[in-house]
PDB file of C-alpha atoms in Angstrom:
ATOM      1  CA  MET A  22      21.222   8.271   4.252  1.00 96.00           C
ATOM      2  CA  ASP A  23      18.157   6.481   3.043  1.00 96.00           C
ATOM      3  CA  LEU A  24      15.956   7.272   0.068  1.00 97.00           C
ATOM      4  CA  SER A  25      12.491   5.718  -0.197  1.00 97.00           C
ATOM      5  CA  THR A  26      10.117   6.282  -3.073  1.00 96.00           C
ATOM      6  CA  HIS A  27       6.309   6.251  -2.969  1.00 96.00           C
ATOM      7  CA  SER A  28       4.378   6.709  -6.215  1.00 94.00           C
ATOM      8  CA  TYR A  29       1.012   8.383  -6.310  1.00 95.00           C
ATOM      9  CA  PRO A  30      -0.908   8.784  -9.579  1.00 94.00           C
ATOM     10  CA  ASP A  31       0.161  12.440  -9.829  1.00 94.00           C
ATOM     11  CA  TRP A  32       3.476  12.642  -7.925  1.00 96.00           C
ATOM     12  CA  THR A  33       6.371  10.439  -7.022  1.00 96.00           C
ATOM     13  CA  VAL A  34       7.544  11.298  -3.507  1.00 97.00           C
ATOM     14  CA  CYS A  35      11.192  10.610  -2.697  1.00 97.00           C
ATOM     15  CA  ARG A  36      11.745  10.789   1.013  1.00 97.00           C
ATOM     16  CA  VAL A  37      15.381  11.382   1.973  1.00 97.00           C
ATOM     17  CA  THR A  38      16.372  10.722   5.571  1.00 97.00           C
ATOM     18  CA  GLY A  39      19.663  11.014   7.483  1.00 96.00           C
ATOM     19  CA  ASP A  40      22.921  12.625   6.444  1.00 97.00           C
ATOM     20  CA  VAL A  41      23.860  13.399   2.853  1.00 97.00           C
ATOM     21  CA  ASP A  42      27.615  14.112   2.884  1.00 97.00           C
ATOM     22  CA  ILE A  43      30.686  12.901   0.952  1.00 96.00           C
ATOM     23  CA  PHE A  44      30.339   9.514   2.573  1.00 96.00           C
ATOM     24  CA  THR A  45      26.706   8.957   1.384  1.00 97.00           C
ATOM     25  CA  GLY A  46      26.697  11.295  -1.631  1.00 97.00           C
ATOM     26  CA  ASN A  47      27.323   8.644  -4.285  1.00 97.00           C
ATOM     27  CA  ALA A  48      24.431   6.445  -3.096  1.00 97.00           C
ATOM     28  CA  PHE A  49      22.182   9.534  -3.004  1.00 97.00           C
ATOM     29  CA  ARG A  50      23.182  10.494  -6.522  1.00 97.00           C
ATOM     30  CA  GLU A  51      22.603   7.030  -7.987  1.00 96.00           C
ATOM     31  CA  GLN A  52      19.239   6.493  -6.267  1.00 96.00           C
ATOM     32  CA  LEU A  53      17.914   9.922  -7.040  1.00 96.00           C
ATOM     33  CA  LEU A  54      18.977   9.942 -10.700  1.00 94.00           C
ATOM     34  CA  ALA A  55      17.301   6.559 -11.222  1.00 93.00           C
ATOM     35  CA  VAL A  56      14.003   8.207 -10.188  1.00 93.00           C
ATOM     36  CA  VAL A  57      14.278  11.301 -12.366  1.00 93.00           C
ATOM     37  CA  ASP A  58      15.364   9.294 -15.389  1.00 90.00           C
ATOM     38  CA  ARG A  59      11.785   8.767 -16.557  1.00 89.00           C
ATOM     39  CA  PRO A  60      10.344  11.254 -19.128  1.00 91.00           C
ATOM     40  CA  GLY A  61       7.648  13.440 -17.741  1.00 92.00           C
ATOM     41  CA  CYS A  62       8.349  12.456 -14.125  1.00 94.00           C
ATOM     42  CA  ARG A  63       6.791  14.577 -11.398  1.00 96.00           C
ATOM     43  CA  ILE A  64       9.067  14.385  -8.425  1.00 97.00           C
ATOM     44  CA  LEU A  65       8.637  15.719  -4.897  1.00 97.00           C
ATOM     45  CA  ILE A  66      11.802  15.424  -2.813  1.00 97.00           C
ATOM     46  CA  ASP A  67      10.736  15.206   0.850  1.00 97.00           C
ATOM     47  CA  LEU A  68      13.547  16.759   2.815  1.00 97.00           C
ATOM     48  CA  SER A  69      11.837  16.764   6.199  1.00 96.00           C
ATOM     49  CA  GLY A  70      13.968  13.858   7.458  1.00 96.00           C
ATOM     50  CA  VAL A  71      17.296  15.233   6.320  1.00 96.00           C
ATOM     51  CA  THR A  72      19.621  15.751   9.283  1.00 95.00           C
ATOM     52  CA  PHE A  73      22.518  17.104   7.233  1.00 96.00           C
ATOM     53  CA  MET A  74      23.327  17.964   3.595  1.00 97.00           C
ATOM     54  CA  ASP A  75      26.540  19.353   2.135  1.00 96.00           C
ATOM     55  CA  ALA A  76      27.167  21.414  -1.052  1.00 96.00           C
ATOM     56  CA  ASN A  77      27.786  18.242  -2.988  1.00 95.00           C
ATOM     57  CA  GLY A  78      24.352  16.893  -2.031  1.00 97.00           C
ATOM     58  CA  LEU A  79      22.769  20.213  -3.085  1.00 97.00           C
ATOM     59  CA  GLY A  80      24.604  19.909  -6.366  1.00 96.00           C
ATOM     60  CA  ILE A  81      22.977  16.532  -6.850  1.00 97.00           C
ATOM     61  CA  LEU A  82      19.519  18.038  -6.262  1.00 97.00           C
ATOM     62  CA  VAL A  83      20.284  20.755  -8.887  1.00 97.00           C
ATOM     63  CA  PHE A  84      21.326  18.045 -11.353  1.00 96.00           C
ATOM     64  CA  ALA A  85      18.192  15.984 -10.608  1.00 97.00           C
ATOM     65  CA  ARG A  86      16.011  19.041 -11.111  1.00 97.00           C
ATOM     66  CA  ARG A  87      17.652  19.738 -14.475  1.00 96.00           C
ATOM     67  CA  ALA A  88      17.283  16.087 -15.540  1.00 95.00           C
ATOM     68  CA  ALA A  89      13.579  16.061 -14.606  1.00 95.00           C
ATOM     69  CA  ILE A  90      12.865  19.317 -16.444  1.00 95.00           C
ATOM     70  CA  SER A  91      14.797  18.297 -19.606  1.00 95.00           C
ATOM     71  CA  GLY A  92      12.655  15.174 -19.739  1.00 93.00           C
ATOM     72  CA  GLY A  93       9.495  17.310 -19.682  1.00 95.00           C
ATOM     73  CA  GLY A  94       8.929  16.673 -15.960  1.00 95.00           C
ATOM     74  CA  THR A  95       9.028  18.743 -12.805  1.00 96.00           C
ATOM     75  CA  LEU A  96      10.784  18.604  -9.439  1.00 97.00           C
ATOM     76  CA  ARG A  97       9.810  20.324  -6.176  1.00 97.00           C
ATOM     77  CA  LEU A  98      11.234  20.201  -2.682  1.00 97.00           C
ATOM     78  CA  LEU A  99       9.061  19.282   0.293  1.00 96.00           C
ATOM     79  CA  ALA A 100       9.463  20.617   3.816  1.00 95.00           C
ATOM     80  CA  PRO A 101      13.203  21.394   4.031  1.00 94.00           C
ATOM     81  CA  THR A 102      14.695  21.342   7.519  1.00 93.00           C
ATOM     82  CA  VAL A 103      16.608  24.187   9.208  1.00 87.00           C
ATOM     83  CA  ALA A 104      19.917  22.667   7.961  1.00 87.00           C
ATOM     84  CA  MET A 105      18.562  22.478   4.427  1.00 92.00           C
ATOM     85  CA  ARG A 106      17.287  26.037   4.473  1.00 91.00           C
ATOM     86  CA  ARG A 107      20.647  27.404   5.648  1.00 92.00           C
ATOM     87  CA  LEU A 108      22.363  25.529   2.806  1.00 95.00           C
ATOM     88  CA  LEU A 109      19.923  26.781   0.205  1.00 95.00           C
ATOM     89  CA  THR A 110      20.330  30.351   1.393  1.00 92.00           C
ATOM     90  CA  ALA A 111      24.122  30.310   1.725  1.00 93.00           C
ATOM     91  CA  SER A 112      24.500  28.737  -1.777  1.00 94.00           C
ATOM     92  CA  GLY A 113      22.266  31.332  -3.319  1.00 93.00           C
ATOM     93  CA  LEU A 114      20.161  28.530  -4.847  1.00 94.00           C
ATOM     94  CA  ALA A 115      17.064  29.060  -2.718  1.00 92.00           C
ATOM     95  CA  GLY A 116      15.358  30.780  -5.644  1.00 93.00           C
ATOM     96  CA  LEU A 117      16.058  27.928  -8.078  1.00 95.00           C
ATOM     97  CA  PHE A 118      13.756  25.392  -6.334  1.00 96.00           C
ATOM     98  CA  THR A 119      10.054  25.600  -5.738  1.00 95.00           C
ATOM     99  CA  VAL A 120       9.214  24.425  -2.232  1.00 94.00           C
ATOM    100  CA  SER A 121       6.014  22.957  -0.908  1.00 95.00           C
ATOM    101  CA  LEU A 122       5.030  22.332   2.711  1.00 93.00           C
ATOM    102  CA  ASP A 123       3.381  18.954   1.978  1.00 93.00           C
ATOM    103  CA  LEU A 124       1.818  16.818  -0.746  1.00 94.00           C
ATOM    104  CA  ALA A 125      -1.480  18.632  -0.571  1.00 94.00           C
ATOM    105  CA  ASP A 126       0.303  21.923  -1.044  1.00 94.00           C
ATOM    106  CA  ALA A 127       2.165  20.612  -4.082  1.00 94.00           C
ATOM    107  CA  ARG A 128      -1.126  19.309  -5.568  1.00 94.00           C
ATOM    108  CA  ARG A 129      -2.667  22.719  -5.216  1.00 94.00           C
ATOM    109  CA  ALA A 130       0.355  24.517  -6.683  1.00 93.00           C
ATOM    110  CA  GLU A 131       0.926  22.149  -9.622  1.00 92.00           C
ATOM    111  CA  PRO A 132      -2.148  20.015 -10.439  1.00 92.00           C
ATOM    112  CA  PHE A 133      -1.768  16.968 -12.637  1.00 89.00           C
ATOM    113  CA  HIS A 134      -3.588  17.539 -15.921  1.00 80.00           C
ATOM    114  CA  THR A 135      -3.403  14.856 -18.592  1.00 67.00           C
ATOM    115  CA  ASP A 136      -5.617  12.603 -20.641  1.00 57.00           C
ATOM    116  CA  GLU A 137      -3.068   9.894 -20.546  1.00 56.00           C
ATOM    117  CA  PRO A 138      -3.279   7.187 -17.951  1.00 55.00           C
ATOM    118  CA  PRO A 139      -1.175   7.689 -14.847  1.00 53.00           C
ATOM    119  CA  PRO A 140       2.472   6.463 -14.861  1.00 55.00           C
ATOM    120  CA  ARG A 141       1.321   3.201 -13.186  1.00 54.00           C
ATOM    121  CA  SER A 142       0.375   1.875 -16.658  1.00 47.00           C
ATOM    122  CA  SER A 143       4.038   1.442 -17.589  1.00 47.00           C
ATOM    123  CA  ARG A 144       4.156  -1.441 -15.151  1.00 48.00           C
ATOM    124  CA  HIS A 145       1.312  -3.241 -17.092  1.00 49.00           C
ATOM    125  CA  ARG A 146       3.126  -2.721 -20.307  1.00 48.00           C
ATOM    126  CA  LEU A 147       6.199  -4.430 -18.922  1.00 49.00           C
ATOM    127  CA  THR A 148       4.217  -7.466 -17.780  1.00 46.00           C
ATOM    128  CA  GLN A 149       2.600  -7.826 -21.228  1.00 44.00           C
ATOM    129  CA  VAL A 150       5.954  -8.225 -22.971  1.00 40.00           C
TER     130      VAL A 150
ATOM    131  CA  MET B  17      28.038  55.339  22.616  1.00 46.00           C
ATOM    132  CA  THR B  18      28.452  52.303  24.833  1.00 48.00           C
ATOM    133  CA  GLU B  19      31.533  51.475  26.798  1.00 48.00           C
ATOM    134  CA  GLU B  20      33.794  48.879  25.266  1.00 47.00           C
ATOM    135  CA  THR B  21      33.886  45.735  27.384  1.00 46.00           C
ATOM    136  CA  GLU B  22      36.867  43.563  27.456  1.00 46.00           C
ATOM    137  CA  THR B  23      36.433  40.457  25.324  1.00 47.00           C
ATOM    138  CA  ARG B  24      36.565  37.284  27.418  1.00 49.00           C
ATOM    139  CA  THR B  25      39.399  35.181  26.107  1.00 48.00           C
ATOM    140  CA  GLU B  26      39.607  32.635  28.830  1.00 50.00           C
ATOM    141  CA  GLY B  27      37.065  30.065  29.870  1.00 51.00           C
ATOM    142  CA  MET B  28      36.194  28.924  33.323  1.00 56.00           C
ATOM    143  CA  ALA B  29      39.013  28.873  35.906  1.00 59.00           C
ATOM    144  CA  GLY B  30      41.328  30.711  33.527  1.00 65.00           C
ATOM    145  CA  ILE B  31      41.660  27.711  31.254  1.00 72.00           C
ATOM    146  CA  ARG B  32      42.065  28.353  27.457  1.00 78.00           C
ATOM    147  CA  ASP B  33      39.028  26.798  25.836  1.00 88.00           C
ATOM    148  CA  VAL B  34      40.617  24.623  23.168  1.00 95.00           C
ATOM    149  CA  VAL B  35      39.282  21.273  22.107  1.00 96.00           C
ATOM    150  CA  SER B  36      41.250  18.998  19.776  1.00 97.00           C
ATOM    151  CA  VAL B  37      39.689  16.128  17.845  1.00 97.00           C
ATOM    152  CA  ARG B  38      41.718  13.585  15.892  1.00 98.00           C
ATOM    153  CA  LEU B  39      39.977  11.236  13.475  1.00 97.00           C
ATOM    154  CA  PRO B  40      40.958   8.994  10.607  1.00 98.00           C
ATOM    155  CA  ALA B  41      41.049  11.118   7.393  1.00 98.00           C
ATOM    156  CA  ALA B  42      38.076   9.246   5.955  1.00 97.00           C
ATOM    157  CA  SER B  43      34.634  10.482   4.951  1.00 96.00           C
ATOM    158  CA  ALA B  44      32.913   7.984   7.238  1.00 96.00           C
ATOM    159  CA  TYR B  45      34.044   9.990  10.268  1.00 97.00           C
ATOM    160  CA  LEU B  46      32.810  13.410   9.145  1.00 97.00           C
ATOM    161  CA  SER B  47      29.466  12.930  10.954  1.00 97.00           C
ATOM    162  CA  VAL B  48      31.388  12.541  14.252  1.00 97.00           C
ATOM    163  CA  LEU B  49      33.140  15.855  13.637  1.00 98.00           C
ATOM    164  CA  ARG B  50      29.824  17.599  12.751  1.00 97.00           C
ATOM    165  CA  THR B  51      28.340  16.395  16.031  1.00 97.00           C
ATOM    166  CA  ALA B  52      31.325  17.717  18.001  1.00 97.00           C
ATOM    167  CA  THR B  53      31.073  21.031  16.155  1.00 97.00           C
ATOM    168  CA  ALA B  54      27.433  21.406  17.072  1.00 96.00           C
ATOM    169  CA  GLY B  55      28.038  20.504  20.709  1.00 95.00           C
ATOM    170  CA  LEU B  56      30.855  23.023  21.078  1.00 95.00           C
ATOM    171  CA  ALA B  57      28.900  25.775  19.270  1.00 94.00           C
ATOM    172  CA  ALA B  58      26.004  25.178  21.650  1.00 92.00           C
ATOM    173  CA  ARG B  59      28.446  25.853  24.591  1.00 89.00           C
ATOM    174  CA  LEU B  60      28.906  29.350  23.197  1.00 89.00           C
ATOM    175  CA  ASP B  61      25.184  29.922  22.927  1.00 89.00           C
ATOM    176  CA  PHE B  62      25.165  30.165  19.180  1.00 94.00           C
ATOM    177  CA  THR B  63      21.743  30.221  17.689  1.00 94.00           C
ATOM    178  CA  LEU B  64      20.315  27.152  15.932  1.00 93.00           C
ATOM    179  CA  ASP B  65      20.961  28.795  12.568  1.00 93.00           C
ATOM    180  CA  GLU B  66      24.547  29.620  13.531  1.00 95.00           C
ATOM    181  CA  ILE B  67      25.139  26.088  14.714  1.00 95.00           C
ATOM    182  CA  GLU B  68      23.846  24.781  11.351  1.00 95.00           C
ATOM    183  CA  ASP B  69      26.150  27.189   9.519  1.00 95.00           C
ATOM    184  CA  LEU B  70      29.149  25.961  11.496  1.00 96.00           C
ATOM    185  CA  ARG B  71      28.222  22.348  11.000  1.00 96.00           C
ATOM    186  CA  ILE B  72      28.024  22.774   7.210  1.00 97.00           C
ATOM    187  CA  ALA B  73      31.189  25.002   7.075  1.00 97.00           C
ATOM    188  CA  VAL B  74      33.339  22.544   9.066  1.00 98.00           C
ATOM    189  CA  ASP B  75      31.973  19.660   6.891  1.00 98.00           C
ATOM    190  CA  GLU B  76      32.803  21.518   3.595  1.00 97.00           C
ATOM    191  CA  ALA B  77      36.312  22.420   4.832  1.00 97.00           C
ATOM    192  CA  CYS B  78      36.984  18.722   5.755  1.00 97.00           C
ATOM    193  CA  ALA B  79      35.466  17.460   2.470  1.00 96.00           C
ATOM    194  CA  MET B  80      37.941  19.637   0.612  1.00 95.00           C
ATOM    195  CA  LEU B  81      40.895  18.503   2.682  1.00 95.00           C
ATOM    196  CA  LEU B  82      39.955  14.809   2.416  1.00 96.00           C
ATOM    197  CA  THR B  83      40.393  14.927  -1.330  1.00 93.00           C
ATOM    198  CA  GLN B  84      44.075  15.680  -0.717  1.00 92.00           C
ATOM    199  CA  ALA B  85      44.686  13.675   2.454  1.00 95.00           C
ATOM    200  CA  VAL B  86      47.127  10.781   2.406  1.00 95.00           C
ATOM    201  CA  PRO B  87      45.103   7.568   2.974  1.00 95.00           C
ATOM    202  CA  GLY B  88      45.641   6.021   6.379  1.00 96.00           C
ATOM    203  CA  THR B  89      46.557   9.262   8.082  1.00 97.00           C
ATOM    204  CA  ASP B  90      44.519  11.418  10.538  1.00 98.00           C
ATOM    205  CA  LEU B  91      42.530  14.557  10.248  1.00 98.00           C
ATOM    206  CA  THR B  92      42.914  16.900  13.225  1.00 98.00           C
ATOM    207  CA  ALA B  93      40.428  19.555  14.168  1.00 98.00           C
ATOM    208  CA  GLU B  94      41.157  22.210  16.763  1.00 98.00           C
ATOM    209  CA  PHE B  95      38.299  24.235  18.128  1.00 97.00           C
ATOM    210  CA  GLU B  96      39.129  27.450  20.029  1.00 97.00           C
ATOM    211  CA  LEU B  97      36.285  29.022  21.880  1.00 92.00           C
ATOM    212  CA  THR B  98      36.324  32.618  23.006  1.00 88.00           C
ATOM    213  CA  GLY B  99      33.436  34.604  24.392  1.00 81.00           C
ATOM    214  CA  GLN B 100      31.884  35.512  21.064  1.00 89.00           C
ATOM    215  CA  GLU B 101      33.722  33.475  18.482  1.00 94.00           C
ATOM    216  CA  MET B 102      34.676  29.970  17.520  1.00 96.00           C
ATOM    217  CA  GLN B 103      37.762  29.330  15.464  1.00 97.00           C
ATOM    218  CA  VAL B 104      38.085  25.892  13.838  1.00 98.00           C
ATOM    219  CA  SER B 105      41.327  24.739  12.302  1.00 98.00           C
ATOM    220  CA  VAL B 106      41.196  21.446  10.355  1.00 98.00           C
ATOM    221  CA  GLU B 107      44.348  19.900   9.021  1.00 97.00           C
ATOM    222  CA  VAL B 108      45.413  16.777   7.006  1.00 97.00           C
ATOM    223  CA  SER B 109      48.668  15.253   5.792  1.00 96.00           C
ATOM    224  CA  THR B 110      49.207  15.657   2.060  1.00 94.00           C
ATOM    225  CA  VAL B 111      51.744  14.929  -0.622  1.00 91.00           C
ATOM    226  CA  GLY B 112      52.142  18.316  -2.263  1.00 81.00           C
ATOM    227  CA  SER B 113      49.030  20.318  -1.488  1.00 72.00           C
ATOM    228  CA  THR B 114      47.197  22.574  -3.880  1.00 81.00           C
ATOM    229  CA  ALA B 115      45.031  25.476  -2.663  1.00 82.00           C
ATOM    230  CA  PRO B 116      41.251  25.030  -2.914  1.00 82.00           C
ATOM    231  CA  LYS B 117      39.753  26.548  -6.017  1.00 83.00           C
ATOM    232  CA  ARG B 118      38.170  29.836  -4.989  1.00 83.00           C
ATOM    233  CA  ASP B 119      35.486  29.575  -7.684  1.00 81.00           C
ATOM    234  CA  ASP B 120      34.480  26.131  -6.511  1.00 89.00           C
ATOM    235  CA  PHE B 121      30.835  25.727  -5.445  1.00 92.00           C
ATOM    236  CA  ALA B 122      31.863  24.165  -2.099  1.00 93.00           C
ATOM    237  CA  TRP B 123      34.279  27.003  -1.357  1.00 95.00           C
ATOM    238  CA  MET B 124      31.584  29.574  -2.118  1.00 94.00           C
ATOM    239  CA  VAL B 125      29.234  27.821   0.317  1.00 95.00           C
ATOM    240  CA  LEU B 126      31.985  27.626   2.946  1.00 96.00           C
ATOM    241  CA  THR B 127      32.829  31.326   2.723  1.00 96.00           C
ATOM    242  CA  ALA B 128      29.099  32.274   2.803  1.00 95.00           C
ATOM    243  CA  LEU B 129      28.582  30.329   6.040  1.00 96.00           C
ATOM    244  CA  ALA B 130      31.697  31.329   7.987  1.00 97.00           C
ATOM    245  CA  ASP B 131      32.734  34.914   8.781  1.00 96.00           C
ATOM    246  CA  GLU B 132      36.355  34.271   7.821  1.00 97.00           C
ATOM    247  CA  VAL B 133      38.083  31.393   5.966  1.00 97.00           C
ATOM    248  CA  ASP B 134      41.775  30.880   5.207  1.00 95.00           C
ATOM    249  CA  ALA B 135      43.446  27.973   3.464  1.00 94.00           C
ATOM    250  CA  VAL B 136      46.960  27.288   4.730  1.00 92.00           C
ATOM    251  CA  THR B 137      49.043  25.538   2.029  1.00 86.00           C
ATOM    252  CA  ASP B 138      52.548  26.820   2.828  1.00 85.00           C
ATOM    253  CA  SER B 139      53.893  23.365   3.715  1.00 87.00           C
ATOM    254  CA  PRO B 140      54.060  20.598   1.026  1.00 85.00           C
ATOM    255  CA  ASP B 141      53.117  17.819   3.483  1.00 92.00           C
ATOM    256  CA  ARG B 142      50.263  19.567   5.418  1.00 94.00           C
ATOM    257  CA  MET B 143      47.158  21.429   4.393  1.00 95.00           C
ATOM    258  CA  ALA B 144      44.844  23.317   6.704  1.00 96.00           C
ATOM    259  CA  ILE B 145      41.678  25.375   6.584  1.00 97.00           C
ATOM    260  CA  VAL B 146      41.009  27.851   9.360  1.00 98.00           C
ATOM    261  CA  LEU B 147      37.513  29.257   9.721  1.00 98.00           C
ATOM    262  CA  ARG B 148      36.005  31.677  12.223  1.00 97.00           C
ATOM    263  CA  LYS B 149      32.391  32.287  13.120  1.00 97.00           C
ATOM    264  CA  ARG B 150      31.199  34.982  15.491  1.00 95.00           C
ATOM    265  CA  ARG B 151      28.005  34.808  17.469  1.00 91.00           C
ATOM    266  CA  GLY B 152      25.289  37.199  16.343  1.00 85.00           C
ATOM    267  CA  ALA B 153      27.320  38.466  13.366  1.00 75.00           C
ATOM    268  CA  ALA B 154      25.434  39.796  10.448  1.00 59.00           C
ATOM    269  CA  ARG B 155      25.591  37.403   7.519  1.00 54.00           C
ATOM    270  CA  PRO B 156      25.302  38.468   3.855  1.00 50.00           C
ATOM    271  CA  ALA B 157      21.832  37.261   2.561  1.00 46.00           C
TER     272      ALA B 157
END
């Protein structure tokens, strides 16, 4: 399992690759929750490279979604694979998540509207301290 | 009405199609068992969706058993392939086993993906989960 994060002005894309099972679940939980910890975060979880996910992994996605929303943010899934779609259907949680095919699709569905500067500014603030 | 055809219970050359896999009862080895599951399911011409269902179901069953397995022991998986169905029995050594919680999220996923699931907890030092999946069986949505 590997989780890489790429931040755009409007969305943070977390690309998950490999197997998410009980062997890799803890690393997945820690890395993902660190990303959704920021208030107002806009997270896209790219699942196109997931080769396997178990119910525990899906539970972590549910928890991350709740954390993002409770912080005033949002969380969408990107391009789930066959394995992911079967898990979402079997668990009855398919309807909980909004799914986009790609970044452009997510931008159309949920545009970024704000007068505040993009999240990038937080980094400048840190360097000023 | 169509005529009933006899279900094929024997593989090529009259050999019973049973494959046994023995692995350390440790989560690091689950990916190996998932790969074996997919390979065997493909032998029975299961669809891609059915193969994924089996892969997830076998993994969930093992994940439940591993929480009770005695460290340092093995997990055994026995796959029995008939014409239309795969039966997978996974077993670990335990010290006093407790049945899986039926309202558990993982158990719900497991039962949704397999056609039949049984937990065998009649022995205090062994615990097994047996699941069956038929080819082309209708699955609840």
